PDB file of C-alpha atoms in Angstrom:
ATOM      1  CA  MET A   1       1.231 -14.886  -3.165  1.00 33.00           C
ATOM      2  CA  ARG A   2      -0.489 -13.836  -6.356  1.00 34.00           C
ATOM      3  CA  ALA A   3      -4.139 -14.588  -6.887  1.00 37.00           C
ATOM      4  CA  ALA A   4      -6.469 -14.446  -9.848  1.00 35.00           C
ATOM      5  CA  CYS A   5      -8.790 -11.520  -9.595  1.00 35.00           C
ATOM      6  CA  ARG A   6     -11.905 -10.123 -11.064  1.00 33.00           C
ATOM      7  CA  LEU A   7     -12.967  -6.535 -11.410  1.00 31.00           C
ATOM      8  CA  SER A   8     -14.481  -5.094  -8.267  1.00 35.00           C
ATOM      9  CA  PRO A   9     -17.811  -3.313  -8.089  1.00 36.00           C
ATOM     10  CA  ARG A  10     -17.987   0.399  -7.469  1.00 34.00           C
ATOM     11  CA  TRP A  11     -17.572   1.230  -3.811  1.00 39.00           C
ATOM     12  CA  ARG A  12     -18.991   4.380  -2.348  1.00 36.00           C
ATOM     13  CA  LEU A  13     -16.111   6.559  -1.187  1.00 37.00           C
ATOM     14  CA  CYS A  14     -15.884   9.060   1.632  1.00 37.00           C
ATOM     15  CA  ALA A  15     -14.790  12.674   1.465  1.00 35.00           C
ATOM     16  CA  PRO A  16     -11.129  13.740   1.526  1.00 36.00           C
ATOM     17  CA  LEU A  17      -9.522  14.558   4.842  1.00 37.00           C
ATOM     18  CA  ALA A  18      -7.595  17.831   4.615  1.00 38.00           C
ATOM     19  CA  ALA A  19      -5.136  16.943   7.345  1.00 38.00           C
ATOM     20  CA  LEU A  20      -4.193  13.713   5.618  1.00 41.00           C
ATOM     21  CA  GLY A  21      -3.666  15.523   2.348  1.00 45.00           C
ATOM     22  CA  ALA A  22      -1.257  17.905   4.046  1.00 41.00           C
ATOM     23  CA  LEU A  23       0.590  15.087   5.763  1.00 42.00           C
ATOM     24  CA  CYS A  24       0.862  12.973   2.622  1.00 42.00           C
ATOM     25  CA  ALA A  25       2.458  15.615   0.399  1.00 40.00           C
ATOM     26  CA  LEU A  26       3.862  14.254  -2.798  1.00 34.00           C
ATOM     27  CA  ALA A  27       7.466  15.083  -1.942  1.00 35.00           C
ATOM     28  CA  LEU A  28       9.435  11.885  -2.417  1.00 34.00           C
ATOM     29  CA  LEU A  29      12.872  12.518  -1.008  1.00 34.00           C
ATOM     30  CA  ALA A  30      15.385  10.545   1.032  1.00 35.00           C
ATOM     31  CA  GLY A  31      15.448   6.853   0.507  1.00 38.00           C
ATOM     32  CA  ALA A  32      16.290   3.452   1.653  1.00 39.00           C
ATOM     33  CA  CYS A  33      17.970   0.254   0.620  1.00 40.00           C
ATOM     34  CA  GLY A  34      21.196  -1.349  -0.250  1.00 44.00           C
ATOM     35  CA  GLY A  35      22.534  -4.685  -1.269  1.00 44.00           C
ATOM     36  CA  ASP A  36      25.907  -6.291  -0.711  1.00 47.00           C
ATOM     37  CA  GLY A  37      27.863  -5.718  -3.878  1.00 54.00           C
ATOM     38  CA  GLY A  38      25.200  -6.908  -6.332  1.00 71.00           C
ATOM     39  CA  LYS A  39      21.903  -5.317  -7.243  1.00 81.00           C
ATOM     40  CA  PRO A  40      20.654  -2.763  -4.756  1.00 88.00           C
ATOM     41  CA  THR A  41      17.766  -4.351  -2.865  1.00 93.00           C
ATOM     42  CA  VAL A  42      14.727  -2.473  -1.611  1.00 96.00           C
ATOM     43  CA  SER A  43      13.146  -4.241   1.356  1.00 96.00           C
ATOM     44  CA  VAL A  44       9.429  -3.494   1.700  1.00 98.00           C
ATOM     45  CA  ALA A  45       7.422  -4.249   4.844  1.00 98.00           C
ATOM     46  CA  ALA A  46       3.754  -4.105   3.880  1.00 98.00           C
ATOM     47  CA  ALA A  47       0.341  -4.650   5.427  1.00 95.00           C
ATOM     48  CA  SER A  48      -0.924  -8.190   4.900  1.00 93.00           C
ATOM     49  CA  SER A  49      -3.887  -6.922   2.859  1.00 94.00           C
ATOM     50  CA  LEU A  50      -1.372  -5.959   0.146  1.00 97.00           C
ATOM     51  CA  ARG A  51      -0.058  -9.511  -0.266  1.00 95.00           C
ATOM     52  CA  HIS A  52      -1.831 -10.065  -3.613  1.00 95.00           C
ATOM     53  CA  VAL A  53      -1.320  -6.686  -5.244  1.00 97.00           C
ATOM     54  CA  LEU A  54       2.263  -5.759  -4.346  1.00 98.00           C
ATOM     55  CA  PRO A  55       4.024  -8.690  -6.082  1.00 98.00           C
ATOM     56  CA  PRO A  56       2.840  -7.673  -9.590  1.00 98.00           C
ATOM     57  CA  ILE A  57       3.625  -4.030  -8.837  1.00 98.00           C
ATOM     58  CA  ALA A  58       7.113  -4.966  -7.618  1.00 98.00           C
ATOM     59  CA  GLU A  59       7.726  -7.137 -10.686  1.00 98.00           C
ATOM     60  CA  ASP A  60       6.633  -4.286 -12.934  1.00 97.00           C
ATOM     61  CA  PHE A  61       9.055  -1.958 -11.134  1.00 98.00           C
ATOM     62  CA  GLU A  62      11.908  -4.464 -11.500  1.00 98.00           C
ATOM     63  CA  ARG A  63      11.259  -4.791 -15.228  1.00 97.00           C
ATOM     64  CA  ALA A  64      11.493  -1.019 -15.574  1.00 96.00           C
ATOM     65  CA  ASN A  65      14.524  -0.892 -13.245  1.00 95.00           C
ATOM     66  CA  PRO A  66      16.521  -4.083 -13.947  1.00 96.00           C
ATOM     67  CA  SER A  67      19.391  -3.010 -11.705  1.00 95.00           C
ATOM     68  CA  VAL A  68      17.137  -3.030  -8.614  1.00 96.00           C
ATOM     69  CA  GLU A  69      15.626  -5.956  -6.714  1.00 97.00           C
ATOM     70  CA  VAL A  70      12.563  -5.707  -4.464  1.00 98.00           C
ATOM     71  CA  GLU A  71      12.011  -7.935  -1.434  1.00 98.00           C
ATOM     72  CA  LEU A  72       8.530  -8.058   0.095  1.00 98.00           C
ATOM     73  CA  ARG A  73       7.365  -9.211   3.492  1.00 97.00           C
ATOM     74  CA  PHE A  74       3.847  -9.026   4.876  1.00 97.00           C
ATOM     75  CA  ALA A  75       2.274  -8.912   8.334  1.00 94.00           C
ATOM     76  CA  GLY A  76      -0.172  -6.827  10.327  1.00 92.00           C
ATOM     77  CA  SER A  77       0.723  -3.131  10.143  1.00 94.00           C
ATOM     78  CA  GLN A  78       1.052  -2.850  13.903  1.00 94.00           C
ATOM     79  CA  VAL A  79       3.398  -5.868  13.977  1.00 95.00           C
ATOM     80  CA  LEU A  80       5.603  -4.438  11.226  1.00 97.00           C
ATOM     81  CA  ALA A  81       5.765  -1.033  12.915  1.00 97.00           C
ATOM     82  CA  SER A  82       6.973  -2.686  16.123  1.00 97.00           C
ATOM     83  CA  GLN A  83       9.601  -4.655  14.221  1.00 97.00           C
ATOM     84  CA  ILE A  84      10.918  -1.503  12.540  1.00 97.00           C
ATOM     85  CA  GLU A  85      11.106   0.240  15.909  1.00 97.00           C
ATOM     86  CA  GLU A  86      13.137  -2.733  17.127  1.00 96.00           C
ATOM     87  CA  GLY A  87      15.595  -2.475  14.229  1.00 94.00           C
ATOM     88  CA  ALA A  88      14.154  -4.493  11.332  1.00 94.00           C
ATOM     89  CA  ASP A  89      16.162  -3.763   8.179  1.00 92.00           C
ATOM     90  CA  ASP A  90      13.369  -2.393   5.988  1.00 96.00           C
ATOM     91  CA  ASP A  91      13.544   0.451   3.493  1.00 96.00           C
ATOM     92  CA  VAL A  92       9.851   1.119   2.820  1.00 97.00           C
ATOM     93  CA  PHE A  93       6.888   0.547   5.126  1.00 98.00           C
ATOM     94  CA  ILE A  94       3.331   0.522   3.785  1.00 98.00           C
ATOM     95  CA  SER A  95       0.699   0.661   6.500  1.00 96.00           C
ATOM     96  CA  ALA A  96      -2.988  -0.105   6.085  1.00 93.00           C
ATOM     97  CA  ASN A  97      -3.788   3.035   8.050  1.00 90.00           C
ATOM     98  CA  LEU A  98      -2.283   6.375   8.969  1.00 91.00           C
ATOM     99  CA  LEU A  99      -1.928   5.500  12.650  1.00 92.00           C
ATOM    100  CA  GLN A 100       0.936   3.011  12.300  1.00 94.00           C
ATOM    101  CA  ALA A 101       2.772   5.194   9.770  1.00 95.00           C
ATOM    102  CA  ALA A 102       2.418   8.208  12.076  1.00 96.00           C
ATOM    103  CA  ARG A 103       3.801   6.101  14.906  1.00 96.00           C
ATOM    104  CA  LEU A 104       7.076   5.649  12.999  1.00 97.00           C
ATOM    105  CA  LEU A 105       7.141   9.256  11.805  1.00 96.00           C
ATOM    106  CA  ASP A 106       6.645  10.578  15.329  1.00 96.00           C
ATOM    107  CA  GLY A 107       9.343   8.247  16.647  1.00 96.00           C
ATOM    108  CA  GLY A 108      11.896   9.410  14.099  1.00 95.00           C
ATOM    109  CA  PHE A 109      12.056   6.036  12.357  1.00 96.00           C
ATOM    110  CA  ALA A 110      10.614   7.151   9.020  1.00 96.00           C
ATOM    111  CA  VAL A 111      10.116  10.113   6.695  1.00 95.00           C
ATOM    112  CA  ARG A 112       8.088  11.202   3.673  1.00 93.00           C
ATOM    113  CA  PRO A 113       4.529   9.907   4.235  1.00 94.00           C
ATOM    114  CA  THR A 114       2.762   9.239   0.950  1.00 95.00           C
ATOM    115  CA  LEU A 115      -0.857   8.189   0.440  1.00 96.00           C
ATOM    116  CA  VAL A 116      -0.641   5.383  -2.133  1.00 97.00           C
ATOM    117  CA  THR A 117      -4.081   3.737  -2.148  1.00 97.00           C
ATOM    118  CA  GLY A 118      -7.195   3.037  -0.100  1.00 96.00           C
ATOM    119  CA  ASN A 119      -9.488   0.137   0.757  1.00 96.00           C
ATOM    120  CA  VAL A 120     -13.093  -0.406   1.783  1.00 96.00           C
ATOM    121  CA  LEU A 121     -14.285  -2.638   4.625  1.00 97.00           C
ATOM    122  CA  VAL A 122     -16.928  -5.276   3.847  1.00 98.00           C
ATOM    123  CA  LEU A 123     -18.452  -8.359   5.406  1.00 98.00           C
ATOM    124  CA  ALA A 124     -17.369 -11.296   3.258  1.00 99.00           C
ATOM    125  CA  VAL A 125     -19.447 -14.462   2.912  1.00 99.00           C
ATOM    126  CA  ALA A 126     -19.405 -17.454   0.595  1.00 98.00           C
ATOM    127  CA  GLU A 127     -20.804 -16.701  -2.845  1.00 97.00           C
ATOM    128  CA  ASP A 128     -23.701 -19.120  -2.304  1.00 97.00           C
ATOM    129  CA  ALA A 129     -24.484 -17.985   1.247  1.00 98.00           C
ATOM    130  CA  PRO A 130     -28.148 -17.104   1.893  1.00 97.00           C
ATOM    131  CA  TRP A 131     -27.427 -13.762   3.607  1.00 98.00           C
ATOM    132  CA  ARG A 132     -27.633 -10.589   1.541  1.00 97.00           C
ATOM    133  CA  THR A 133     -27.520  -7.788   4.094  1.00 97.00           C
ATOM    134  CA  VAL A 134     -25.968  -6.956   7.439  1.00 98.00           C
ATOM    135  CA  SER A 135     -29.425  -7.344   8.986  1.00 97.00           C
ATOM    136  CA  ASP A 136     -29.654 -10.888   7.612  1.00 98.00           C
ATOM    137  CA  LEU A 137     -26.417 -11.790   9.393  1.00 98.00           C
ATOM    138  CA  ALA A 138     -27.536 -10.089  12.599  1.00 98.00           C
ATOM    139  CA  LEU A 139     -30.630 -12.324  12.683  1.00 98.00           C
ATOM    140  CA  ALA A 140     -28.879 -15.552  11.654  1.00 98.00           C
ATOM    141  CA  ASP A 141     -27.106 -18.189  13.720  1.00 98.00           C
ATOM    142  CA  VAL A 142     -23.610 -17.464  12.396  1.00 98.00           C
ATOM    143  CA  ARG A 143     -19.994 -17.143  13.490  1.00 99.00           C
ATOM    144  CA  ILE A 144     -18.055 -14.074  12.373  1.00 99.00           C
ATOM    145  CA  ALA A 145     -14.292 -13.512  12.212  1.00 99.00           C
ATOM    146  CA  ALA A 146     -12.790 -10.100  12.911  1.00 98.00           C
ATOM    147  CA  ALA A 147      -9.399  -8.575  13.625  1.00 97.00           C
ATOM    148  CA  THR A 148      -8.114  -7.208  16.902  1.00 96.00           C
ATOM    149  CA  PRO A 149      -8.739  -3.473  17.427  1.00 94.00           C
ATOM    150  CA  SER A 150      -4.979  -2.813  17.188  1.00 91.00           C
ATOM    151  CA  ALA A 151      -4.970  -3.973  13.551  1.00 92.00           C
ATOM    152  CA  PRO A 152      -6.134  -1.395  10.971  1.00 92.00           C
ATOM    153  CA  VAL A 153      -8.949  -3.643   9.737  1.00 95.00           C
ATOM    154  CA  GLY A 154     -10.024  -4.239  13.335  1.00 96.00           C
ATOM    155  CA  ALA A 155     -10.076  -0.524  14.105  1.00 94.00           C
ATOM    156  CA  LEU A 156     -12.173   0.083  11.003  1.00 96.00           C
ATOM    157  CA  THR A 157     -14.527  -2.744  11.995  1.00 98.00           C
ATOM    158  CA  ALA A 158     -15.201  -0.963  15.288  1.00 97.00           C
ATOM    159  CA  VAL A 159     -16.017   2.222  13.368  1.00 96.00           C
ATOM    160  CA  ALA A 160     -18.389   0.384  11.023  1.00 97.00           C
ATOM    161  CA  LEU A 161     -20.209  -1.317  13.893  1.00 98.00           C
ATOM    162  CA  GLY A 162     -20.656   2.068  15.539  1.00 97.00           C
ATOM    163  CA  LEU A 163     -22.468   3.323  12.445  1.00 97.00           C
ATOM    164  CA  LEU A 164     -25.058   0.535  12.488  1.00 98.00           C
ATOM    165  CA  PRO A 165     -28.323   0.635  14.439  1.00 97.00           C
ATOM    166  CA  PRO A 166     -27.440  -0.276  18.053  1.00 98.00           C
ATOM    167  CA  GLU A 167     -29.420  -3.528  18.095  1.00 98.00           C
ATOM    168  CA  THR A 168     -27.853  -4.682  14.818  1.00 98.00           C
ATOM    169  CA  ALA A 169     -24.354  -3.776  15.976  1.00 98.00           C
ATOM    170  CA  GLU A 170     -24.790  -5.584  19.282  1.00 98.00           C
ATOM    171  CA  ALA A 171     -26.122  -8.700  17.547  1.00 98.00           C
ATOM    172  CA  LEU A 172     -23.084  -8.776  15.246  1.00 98.00           C
ATOM    173  CA  ARG A 173     -20.642  -8.218  18.121  1.00 98.00           C
ATOM    174  CA  ARG A 174     -22.099 -11.240  19.926  1.00 98.00           C
ATOM    175  CA  LYS A 175     -21.447 -13.346  16.827  1.00 99.00           C
ATOM    176  CA  ILE A 176     -17.741 -12.452  16.581  1.00 99.00           C
ATOM    177  CA  ALA A 177     -16.049 -15.750  17.389  1.00 98.00           C
ATOM    178  CA  THR A 178     -12.391 -14.868  16.740  1.00 98.00           C
ATOM    179  CA  GLU A 179     -10.179 -11.778  16.785  1.00 98.00           C
ATOM    180  CA  ASP A 180      -6.878 -12.082  14.930  1.00 97.00           C
ATOM    181  CA  PRO A 181      -3.857  -9.797  14.393  1.00 93.00           C
ATOM    182  CA  SER A 182      -4.109  -9.519  10.592  1.00 92.00           C
ATOM    183  CA  VAL A 183      -6.698  -9.549   7.836  1.00 94.00           C
ATOM    184  CA  ARG A 184      -4.901 -12.495   6.230  1.00 94.00           C
ATOM    185  CA  ILE A 185      -5.710 -14.688   9.247  1.00 96.00           C
ATOM    186  CA  VAL A 186      -9.266 -13.351   9.423  1.00 98.00           C
ATOM    187  CA  LEU A 187      -9.836 -14.207   5.769  1.00 98.00           C
ATOM    188  CA  SER A 188      -8.279 -17.656   6.141  1.00 97.00           C
ATOM    189  CA  ARG A 189     -10.878 -18.569   8.770  1.00 98.00           C
ATOM    190  CA  LEU A 190     -13.619 -17.919   6.228  1.00 98.00           C
ATOM    191  CA  GLU A 191     -11.757 -19.822   3.513  1.00 97.00           C
ATOM    192  CA  LEU A 192     -11.396 -22.798   5.882  1.00 98.00           C
ATOM    193  CA  ASP A 193     -15.109 -22.674   6.814  1.00 97.00           C
ATOM    194  CA  GLU A 194     -14.288 -21.975  10.446  1.00 98.00           C
ATOM    195  CA  VAL A 195     -16.705 -19.033  10.314  1.00 99.00           C
ATOM    196  CA  ASP A 196     -19.653 -17.952   8.185  1.00 99.00           C
ATOM    197  CA  ALA A 197     -18.593 -14.350   7.598  1.00 99.00           C
ATOM    198  CA  ALA A 198     -15.547 -12.147   8.071  1.00 99.00           C
ATOM    199  CA  PHE A 199     -14.802  -8.442   8.323  1.00 98.00           C
ATOM    200  CA  VAL A 200     -12.202  -7.976   5.573  1.00 98.00           C
ATOM    201  CA  TYR A 201     -11.375  -5.534   2.799  1.00 96.00           C
ATOM    202  CA  ALA A 202     -13.032  -5.280  -0.592  1.00 96.00           C
ATOM    203  CA  SER A 203      -9.678  -6.193  -2.141  1.00 96.00           C
ATOM    204  CA  ASP A 204      -9.709  -9.518  -0.279  1.00 96.00           C
ATOM    205  CA  VAL A 205     -13.032 -10.425  -1.867  1.00 97.00           C
ATOM    206  CA  VAL A 206     -11.785  -9.413  -5.318  1.00 96.00           C
ATOM    207  CA  ALA A 207      -8.659 -11.565  -4.926  1.00 94.00           C
ATOM    208  CA  THR A 208     -10.392 -14.647  -3.488  1.00 95.00           C
ATOM    209  CA  ASP A 209     -12.563 -16.972  -5.552  1.00 95.00           C
ATOM    210  CA  GLY A 210     -15.945 -17.990  -4.175  1.00 97.00           C
ATOM    211  CA  LEU A 211     -16.604 -14.974  -1.960  1.00 98.00           C
ATOM    212  CA  ARG A 212     -19.185 -12.210  -2.056  1.00 98.00           C
ATOM    213  CA  ALA A 213     -19.207  -8.865  -0.232  1.00 98.00           C
ATOM    214  CA  ILE A 214     -22.014  -7.584   1.964  1.00 98.00           C
ATOM    215  CA  ALA A 215     -21.871  -3.796   2.106  1.00 96.00           C
ATOM    216  CA  LEU A 216     -21.501  -1.926   5.379  1.00 97.00           C
ATOM    217  CA  PRO A 217     -22.943   1.551   6.056  1.00 94.00           C
ATOM    218  CA  PRO A 218     -21.881   3.938   3.261  1.00 93.00           C
ATOM    219  CA  GLU A 219     -20.623   6.357   5.918  1.00 94.00           C
ATOM    220  CA  THR A 220     -17.912   3.855   6.858  1.00 94.00           C
ATOM    221  CA  PRO A 221     -14.612   5.515   5.929  1.00 93.00           C
ATOM    222  CA  ALA A 222     -12.088   3.875   3.666  1.00 93.00           C
ATOM    223  CA  ASN A 223      -8.686   3.045   5.077  1.00 91.00           C
ATOM    224  CA  ALA A 224      -5.767   5.120   3.831  1.00 94.00           C
ATOM    225  CA  TYR A 225      -2.651   3.128   2.900  1.00 96.00           C
ATOM    226  CA  VAL A 226       0.335   5.293   3.749  1.00 97.00           C
ATOM    227  CA  ALA A 227       3.877   4.470   2.628  1.00 97.00           C
ATOM    228  CA  VAL A 228       6.931   5.894   4.377  1.00 97.00           C
ATOM    229  CA  LEU A 229      10.655   5.686   3.785  1.00 96.00           C
ATOM    230  CA  VAL A 230      12.509   4.149   6.689  1.00 95.00           C
ATOM    231  CA  GLU A 231      15.520   6.326   7.591  1.00 82.00           C
ATOM    232  CA  ASP A 232      19.065   5.771   6.247  1.00 67.00           C
ATOM    233  CA  GLY A 233      18.169   4.524   2.787  1.00 61.00           C
ATOM    234  CA  ASP A 234      19.069   5.582  -0.732  1.00 74.00           C
ATOM    235  CA  THR A 235      17.643   6.435  -4.131  1.00 89.00           C
ATOM    236  CA  ALA A 236      16.220   3.029  -5.098  1.00 94.00           C
ATOM    237  CA  ALA A 237      13.676   3.103  -2.258  1.00 95.00           C
ATOM    238  CA  GLU A 238      12.691   6.648  -3.203  1.00 94.00           C
ATOM    239  CA  GLU A 239      12.167   5.522  -6.798  1.00 95.00           C
ATOM    240  CA  LEU A 240       9.968   2.620  -5.669  1.00 96.00           C
ATOM    241  CA  LEU A 241       7.858   4.959  -3.563  1.00 95.00           C
ATOM    242  CA  GLY A 242       7.361   7.175  -6.586  1.00 94.00           C
ATOM    243  CA  TRP A 243       6.468   4.124  -8.683  1.00 96.00           C
ATOM    244  CA  LEU A 244       3.573   3.317  -6.345  1.00 97.00           C
ATOM    245  CA  LEU A 245       1.929   6.537  -7.549  1.00 96.00           C
ATOM    246  CA  SER A 246       2.560   5.840 -11.233  1.00 96.00           C
ATOM    247  CA  VAL A 247      -0.279   5.240 -13.677  1.00 95.00           C
ATOM    248  CA  ARG A 248       0.834   1.609 -14.083  1.00 96.00           C
ATOM    249  CA  ALA A 249       0.926   0.859 -10.353  1.00 97.00           C
ATOM    250  CA  GLN A 250      -2.356   2.644  -9.687  1.00 97.00           C
ATOM    251  CA  ALA A 251      -4.041   0.613 -12.430  1.00 97.00           C
ATOM    252  CA  ILE A 252      -2.876  -2.596 -10.740  1.00 97.00           C
ATOM    253  CA  PHE A 253      -4.132  -1.388  -7.358  1.00 97.00           C
ATOM    254  CA  GLN A 254      -7.577  -0.773  -8.842  1.00 96.00           C
ATOM    255  CA  LEU A 255      -7.622  -4.102 -10.671  1.00 96.00           C
ATOM    256  CA  TYR A 256      -7.190  -5.799  -7.294  1.00 96.00           C
ATOM    257  CA  GLY A 257     -10.043  -3.878  -5.680  1.00 95.00           C
ATOM    258  CA  PHE A 258      -8.158  -0.960  -4.108  1.00 97.00           C
ATOM    259  CA  LEU A 259      -8.938   2.734  -4.477  1.00 95.00           C
ATOM    260  CA  PRO A 260      -6.811   5.183  -6.483  1.00 92.00           C
ATOM    261  CA  SER A 261      -4.430   7.401  -4.531  1.00 89.00           C
ATOM    262  CA  THR A 262      -6.197  10.482  -5.904  1.00 74.00           C
ATOM    263  CA  VAL A 263      -9.439   9.595  -4.092  1.00 58.00           C
ATOM    264  CA  GLY A 264      -9.875  11.136  -0.658  1.00 48.00           C
ATOM    265  CA  VAL A 265      -9.991   8.532   2.100  1.00 49.00           C
ATOM    266  CA  GLN A 266     -10.498   8.885   5.812  1.00 45.00           C
ATOM    267  CA  ALA A 267      -7.411   8.663   7.991  1.00 42.00           C
ATOM    268  CA  ARG A 268      -7.784   5.560  10.130  1.00 46.00           C
TER     269      ARG A 268
END
């Protein structure tokens, strides 16, 4: 699941959202996890856009905490939230937006929301593609991959399109050939040359060789990645949640193209 990466360019960030800051207070109490007799195991259900960055963070945590083991699984945030509601045995859930985390908090399935990182939406194309701007793609004969509106990246795509000039937005909408439940599937369509461009995150471009990002309107908000503790856990899950905010973990997030947790991001 790990990929080679290169340093990302600077992305223009949006202003902090006061309500999110209040919701994501730094209190890290009550935890998760448990193993059967051996090492305690922390099971983490995480948004698919974290599939490259979480493994090195988890390995770093395990080295610092050799008595604890971390298990990772990845899917669309909305899919994972449904699975937790249905009884999935997870200790920590990391959503690619506030909406799915709030869903579990409101339902009594989770506690302690914590803003751990952020991500910026881009239009990804092949590195040697002739298009340089959103307008270029709007005028070209291309196929574009996007996510379903229920997925965080799909919801953010709808916001970004709404910030474009109406004729440009409509031209791009007509070129959307597929809508998938996770950013991983959206990105794979571009990697397999099924489409010419894809609405994905900046971190996906950083982690994938041969791609280049076309910037969207600077007013497009960044997605907030919110981690919660699933109820009935213990200390190891709480410690992992705290580790996600550590200097070491935050440096890894930024190396893979994510935003630091201290940067204000729009709740989406």
